[in-house]
XYZ file of C-alpha atoms in Angstrom:
370
model
C -94.555 -99.651 -30.303
C -95.132 -100.379 -26.584
C -98.424 -99.895 -24.761
C -96.961 -96.978 -22.825
C -95.874 -95.158 -25.959
C -99.273 -95.807 -27.555
C -101.019 -94.148 -24.596
C -98.668 -91.164 -24.799
C -99.395 -90.787 -28.499
C -103.153 -90.919 -27.858
C -102.903 -88.333 -25.084
C -100.845 -86.039 -27.294
C -103.647 -86.426 -29.834
C -106.334 -85.280 -27.443
C -104.308 -82.247 -26.425
C -103.861 -81.410 -30.095
C -107.637 -81.652 -30.560
C -108.066 -79.458 -27.495
C -105.929 -76.717 -29.021
C -107.598 -77.048 -32.418
C -111.118 -76.626 -30.993
C -110.402 -73.600 -28.771
C -112.741 -71.358 -30.760
C -115.639 -73.614 -29.724
C -115.067 -74.341 -26.031
C -113.911 -70.799 -25.306
C -117.601 -69.778 -25.477
C -117.902 -70.779 -21.797
C -119.471 -68.006 -19.661
C -117.830 -65.863 -16.976
C -118.960 -62.891 -14.888
C -118.322 -59.593 -16.725
C -116.674 -61.729 -19.432
C -113.448 -61.775 -17.402
C -112.463 -65.215 -18.780
C -110.298 -66.021 -15.744
C -109.139 -69.461 -16.895
C -105.607 -70.575 -17.723
C -104.438 -73.875 -19.205
C -100.991 -75.456 -18.886
C -99.986 -78.737 -20.511
C -98.393 -81.069 -17.984
C -97.293 -84.225 -19.774
C -100.409 -86.219 -20.671
C -102.795 -83.954 -18.785
C -103.723 -80.265 -18.724
C -103.747 -78.134 -15.603
C -106.696 -75.764 -15.211
C -105.972 -72.622 -13.219
C -107.006 -69.007 -13.066
C -105.523 -65.546 -13.390
C -106.095 -63.563 -10.148
C -106.054 -60.333 -12.168
C -109.229 -61.597 -13.864
C -111.243 -62.164 -10.703
C -113.818 -59.856 -9.071
C -112.653 -59.380 -5.471
C -115.432 -56.904 -4.645
C -118.602 -58.374 -6.137
C -117.369 -61.986 -6.012
C -115.540 -61.830 -2.705
C -116.233 -65.491 -1.891
C -115.041 -66.730 -5.305
C -118.388 -68.386 -6.056
C -118.672 -66.993 -9.592
C -115.013 -67.794 -10.245
C -115.476 -71.454 -9.348
C -118.727 -71.761 -11.290
C -117.080 -70.241 -14.371
C -114.127 -72.642 -14.121
C -116.555 -75.546 -13.839
C -118.540 -74.332 -16.839
C -115.313 -73.871 -18.773
C -114.161 -77.431 -18.026
C -117.596 -78.746 -19.007
C -117.460 -76.839 -22.301
C -114.116 -78.477 -23.073
C -115.399 -81.944 -22.224
C -118.556 -81.530 -24.309
C -116.685 -80.249 -27.356
C -114.003 -82.942 -27.274
C -116.614 -85.661 -26.714
C -118.070 -84.757 -30.109
C -116.834 -87.213 -32.777
C -116.058 -84.250 -35.029
C -113.473 -83.097 -32.471
C -111.896 -86.379 -31.465
C -114.625 -88.164 -29.517
C -112.481 -88.052 -26.371
C -113.780 -89.088 -22.942
C -112.294 -86.515 -20.562
C -112.400 -86.102 -16.802
C -111.544 -83.135 -14.596
C -110.108 -84.043 -11.192
C -110.827 -80.980 -9.059
C -108.267 -80.063 -6.409
C -108.560 -76.425 -5.324
C -105.219 -74.739 -4.620
C -105.856 -71.091 -3.737
C -102.195 -70.015 -3.279
C -101.153 -71.716 -6.522
C -104.256 -70.564 -8.477
C -104.871 -74.128 -9.678
C -108.354 -75.687 -9.790
C -107.680 -79.182 -11.117
C -106.319 -81.470 -13.822
C -107.995 -82.370 -17.103
C -107.110 -85.725 -18.634
C -108.366 -88.381 -20.997
C -110.234 -91.261 -19.399
C -108.994 -94.775 -20.090
C -111.447 -96.955 -21.994
C -114.221 -98.087 -19.681
C -113.567 -95.303 -17.177
C -116.248 -94.029 -14.825
C -119.131 -91.994 -16.215
C -121.001 -89.331 -14.292
C -119.002 -90.027 -11.110
C -117.996 -87.079 -8.941
C -116.817 -89.081 -5.970
C -113.561 -90.309 -7.402
C -114.607 -93.974 -7.285
C -112.951 -96.093 -9.949
C -110.015 -93.752 -10.542
C -106.524 -95.090 -9.788
C -105.547 -92.003 -7.803
C -108.896 -91.269 -6.164
C -107.845 -92.631 -2.784
C -104.857 -90.308 -2.666
C -106.975 -87.192 -2.119
C -109.701 -87.407 0.550
C -112.991 -86.034 -0.758
C -111.654 -85.935 -4.324
C -114.213 -84.571 -6.818
C -114.035 -85.761 -10.403
C -116.276 -84.448 -13.192
C -116.676 -87.020 -15.959
C -118.719 -87.578 -19.093
C -122.533 -87.589 -18.847
C -124.086 -90.893 -17.822
C -126.093 -92.864 -20.357
C -129.444 -91.146 -20.906
C -128.319 -87.739 -19.637
C -128.708 -84.596 -21.689
C -125.600 -84.438 -23.908
C -125.151 -81.077 -25.686
C -123.192 -81.033 -28.921
C -120.068 -79.041 -29.734
C -122.212 -76.857 -32.019
C -124.538 -76.002 -29.103
C -121.569 -75.055 -26.922
C -120.196 -72.801 -29.678
C -123.591 -71.163 -30.252
C -124.130 -70.268 -26.577
C -124.757 -66.559 -25.939
C -125.725 -64.381 -22.998
C -128.576 -62.066 -23.979
C -128.616 -58.925 -21.813
C -131.190 -57.061 -23.891
C -134.974 -57.003 -24.134
C -137.081 -60.126 -23.779
C -140.477 -60.248 -25.459
C -141.891 -63.352 -23.805
C -140.919 -66.159 -21.533
C -142.035 -69.412 -19.973
C -143.888 -69.647 -16.709
C -141.390 -70.220 -13.932
C -142.777 -73.637 -12.985
C -142.752 -74.736 -16.624
C -139.145 -73.558 -16.992
C -138.052 -75.496 -13.916
C -139.727 -78.652 -15.214
C -138.151 -78.281 -18.655
C -134.637 -77.498 -17.484
C -134.356 -79.961 -14.615
C -133.482 -82.613 -17.199
C -130.228 -80.763 -17.798
C -128.848 -81.502 -14.342
C -126.169 -84.147 -14.172
C -126.890 -87.416 -12.404
C -124.174 -86.492 -9.919
C -125.807 -83.112 -9.313
C -129.185 -84.697 -8.631
C -127.597 -87.144 -6.200
C -126.003 -84.209 -4.416
C -129.340 -82.418 -4.116
C -128.881 -79.720 -6.764
C -132.189 -78.168 -7.782
C -133.970 -75.262 -9.464
C -136.453 -72.791 -8.003
C -138.623 -70.217 -9.797
C -138.942 -66.749 -8.233
C -142.308 -64.956 -8.233
C -142.136 -62.350 -11.074
C -143.179 -59.401 -8.888
C -140.614 -60.326 -6.242
C -137.977 -60.798 -8.940
C -138.451 -57.226 -10.197
C -138.142 -55.818 -6.659
C -135.043 -57.880 -5.901
C -133.263 -56.849 -9.098
C -134.048 -53.172 -8.424
C -132.583 -53.390 -4.913
C -129.480 -55.288 -6.047
C -128.765 -52.950 -8.968
C -129.184 -49.880 -6.749
C -126.865 -51.271 -4.087
C -124.175 -52.188 -6.608
C -124.393 -48.917 -8.542
C -124.205 -46.901 -5.314
C -121.317 -48.889 -3.824
C -118.085 -47.095 -4.895
C -115.938 -50.240 -4.913
C -118.495 -52.315 -6.854
C -119.022 -49.480 -9.334
C -115.271 -49.115 -9.884
C -114.943 -52.862 -10.453
C -117.711 -52.848 -13.060
C -116.124 -49.858 -14.796
C -112.861 -51.773 -15.112
C -114.599 -54.377 -17.290
C -116.682 -52.010 -19.427
C -115.157 -51.628 -22.873
C -115.791 -48.211 -24.365
C -113.861 -45.988 -26.711
C -112.189 -42.801 -25.610
C -109.550 -40.569 -27.166
C -107.432 -41.016 -24.038
C -107.472 -44.795 -23.681
C -106.837 -47.878 -25.757
C -109.853 -50.155 -26.136
C -109.259 -53.800 -25.298
C -111.430 -55.957 -27.513
C -110.885 -59.555 -26.340
C -112.676 -59.480 -22.980
C -115.069 -57.446 -20.859
C -118.429 -55.925 -21.753
C -118.686 -53.711 -24.793
C -121.820 -52.052 -26.070
C -122.431 -54.980 -28.413
C -122.545 -57.480 -25.521
C -124.736 -55.153 -23.457
C -126.992 -54.528 -26.477
C -126.795 -50.791 -25.837
C -125.685 -47.860 -27.986
C -121.989 -47.123 -27.586
C -122.695 -43.659 -26.162
C -124.796 -45.148 -23.344
C -121.991 -47.489 -22.274
C -119.510 -44.609 -22.374
C -121.864 -42.475 -20.271
C -122.368 -45.296 -17.764
C -118.616 -45.810 -17.447
C -118.045 -42.101 -16.812
C -120.799 -41.836 -14.203
C -119.434 -44.851 -12.299
C -115.845 -43.608 -12.270
C -114.535 -42.781 -8.772
C -114.196 -39.073 -9.590
C -117.851 -38.626 -10.587
C -119.454 -41.372 -8.522
C -120.069 -39.307 -5.314
C -121.842 -36.548 -7.234
C -123.907 -39.038 -9.219
C -124.970 -40.694 -6.005
C -125.959 -37.404 -4.355
C -127.997 -36.437 -7.419
C -129.731 -39.852 -7.355
C -128.545 -40.557 -10.887
C -127.506 -44.054 -9.839
C -130.963 -44.834 -8.477
C -132.436 -43.794 -11.801
C -130.010 -46.137 -13.578
C -131.019 -48.972 -11.266
C -134.724 -48.427 -11.962
C -134.047 -48.440 -15.700
C -131.893 -51.569 -15.523
C -134.404 -53.504 -13.418
C -137.626 -52.558 -15.204
C -140.119 -55.428 -15.291
C -139.305 -57.747 -18.196
C -140.842 -60.989 -19.466
C -139.145 -64.245 -18.640
C -138.685 -66.519 -15.654
C -136.136 -65.854 -12.920
C -134.606 -69.135 -11.747
C -132.344 -69.998 -8.835
C -129.841 -72.875 -8.930
C -129.511 -74.186 -5.388
C -127.447 -76.891 -3.725
C -126.395 -77.930 -0.217
C -124.870 -75.124 1.803
C -121.164 -75.134 2.551
C -120.014 -76.986 -0.565
C -116.267 -77.452 -0.861
C -114.499 -75.366 -3.527
C -114.137 -78.517 -5.616
C -117.866 -79.230 -5.540
C -118.651 -75.591 -6.357
C -116.464 -76.010 -9.448
C -118.312 -79.204 -10.396
C -121.606 -77.313 -9.974
C -120.519 -75.078 -12.847
C -121.045 -78.055 -15.178
C -124.708 -78.231 -14.150
C -125.104 -74.491 -14.690
C -123.710 -74.610 -18.223
C -125.835 -77.639 -19.119
C -128.982 -75.847 -17.902
C -128.179 -72.866 -20.101
C -127.494 -75.084 -23.110
C -130.778 -76.914 -22.567
C -132.536 -73.537 -22.387
C -131.074 -72.781 -25.804
C -132.456 -76.047 -27.137
C -135.914 -74.855 -26.004
C -135.393 -71.577 -27.859
C -134.841 -69.553 -24.678
C -132.106 -67.017 -24.059
C -130.343 -66.653 -20.710
C -129.281 -63.589 -18.717
C -127.409 -64.195 -15.413
C -128.232 -61.860 -12.534
C -125.412 -62.604 -10.118
C -125.923 -59.280 -8.366
C -128.861 -60.858 -6.516
C -126.351 -63.051 -4.681
C -123.666 -60.377 -4.377
C -125.865 -58.010 -2.330
C -126.529 -59.291 1.223
C -130.175 -58.152 1.440
C -131.297 -59.857 -1.763
C -129.140 -62.901 -1.096
C -130.889 -63.320 2.256
C -134.319 -63.286 0.590
C -133.301 -65.975 -1.909
C -131.636 -68.071 0.786
C -134.919 -68.136 2.711
C -136.715 -69.215 -0.457
C -134.664 -72.360 -1.141
C -135.164 -75.624 0.785
C -133.689 -75.913 4.304
C -130.017 -76.779 4.350
C -129.545 -75.382 0.847
C -128.249 -72.086 -0.496
C -128.518 -70.316 -3.864
C -125.432 -70.485 -6.083
C -126.642 -68.883 -9.322
C -129.569 -66.750 -10.471
C -130.561 -66.253 -14.094
C -133.450 -65.224 -16.315
C -134.716 -67.343 -19.226
C -137.057 -66.197 -21.945
C -137.517 -65.358 -25.590
C -135.264 -62.435 -26.439
C -135.770 -59.731 -28.989
C -133.305 -60.563 -31.746
C -129.987 -62.360 -31.462
C -127.130 -61.447 -29.156
C -123.741 -61.104 -30.864
C -120.912 -63.318 -29.627
C -118.876 -61.617 -26.920
C -115.127 -61.392 -27.560
C -112.773 -64.144 -26.486
C -109.125 -64.256 -25.459
C -106.681 -66.597 -27.132
C -103.747 -66.102 -24.725
C -104.902 -68.605 -22.105
C -102.058 -71.125 -22.395
C -99.276 -71.122 -19.825
């Protein structure tokens, strides 16, 4: 057998391990559980793209959440396949954002002795072909390295929290989860004052509930039963994921529908919902910030840091609840932008704390292969 055919056999092996472990790495997070990712095998590598029908053009108009979710998804794959139980493969994701083609990058197995923790493209045979190429690789020696089991156990807890760490303590504990490449880039964490956090969430929830387009977009991803519609069960937000009774989710969906939304807004029902949703809760509200004006490729790579922070929170016994609406509403985004260091901007906002009970796993699609 020649060297070339040996490499091809090995690569076919890693793609087989990738398919076999889908139940584990598919636990990657996405806004509203849209799961926008698509995979397509291309010889000895796998193309990572997205389905435009699974994006949020209203509340994620810039595509920030989309790119972070794709980065977290790629990181989940790399962490699972790095586990010896699932092949022990050293994978890299070469990011190359193609908006018209809906392609984010290429996932491939690293040759032995390949670069580790390098997002600049140095050391890769094709790095010089793409100016500013961004490559996400395996964690450097000494970095936090979550296991496949931790990736599979990840949950978003949207329910009640009974306690939580002090914000400064949470920042100190979770900073170790940042990649070496992220730290070199200037990625950091910031804790928001609890009183300010409650006010910001109330404003953001009110603005999103009262905005007809944002409300309609949320309704599209709520999964509730009705005699007149078929319930999709492999994506979106059902009452189990929201940790609410089924009747409350059905009522919320009806109130936010375009036909009833104007009346609900006039009657201030939506403001009441916002106050209920943003009631003061224990836990620390944290902001992930990085240099402003990142390229799409570097925003994707930032998703790896976000997932690693959430997995490290789980290792501390803390649950996580993302509050992206704070960055989707201009007024609250402006407050958080002023709070981060000069030259930086917030890219993700989330709460960490000790939740009441366990969150069930949200549903996952299996039809992601092209």
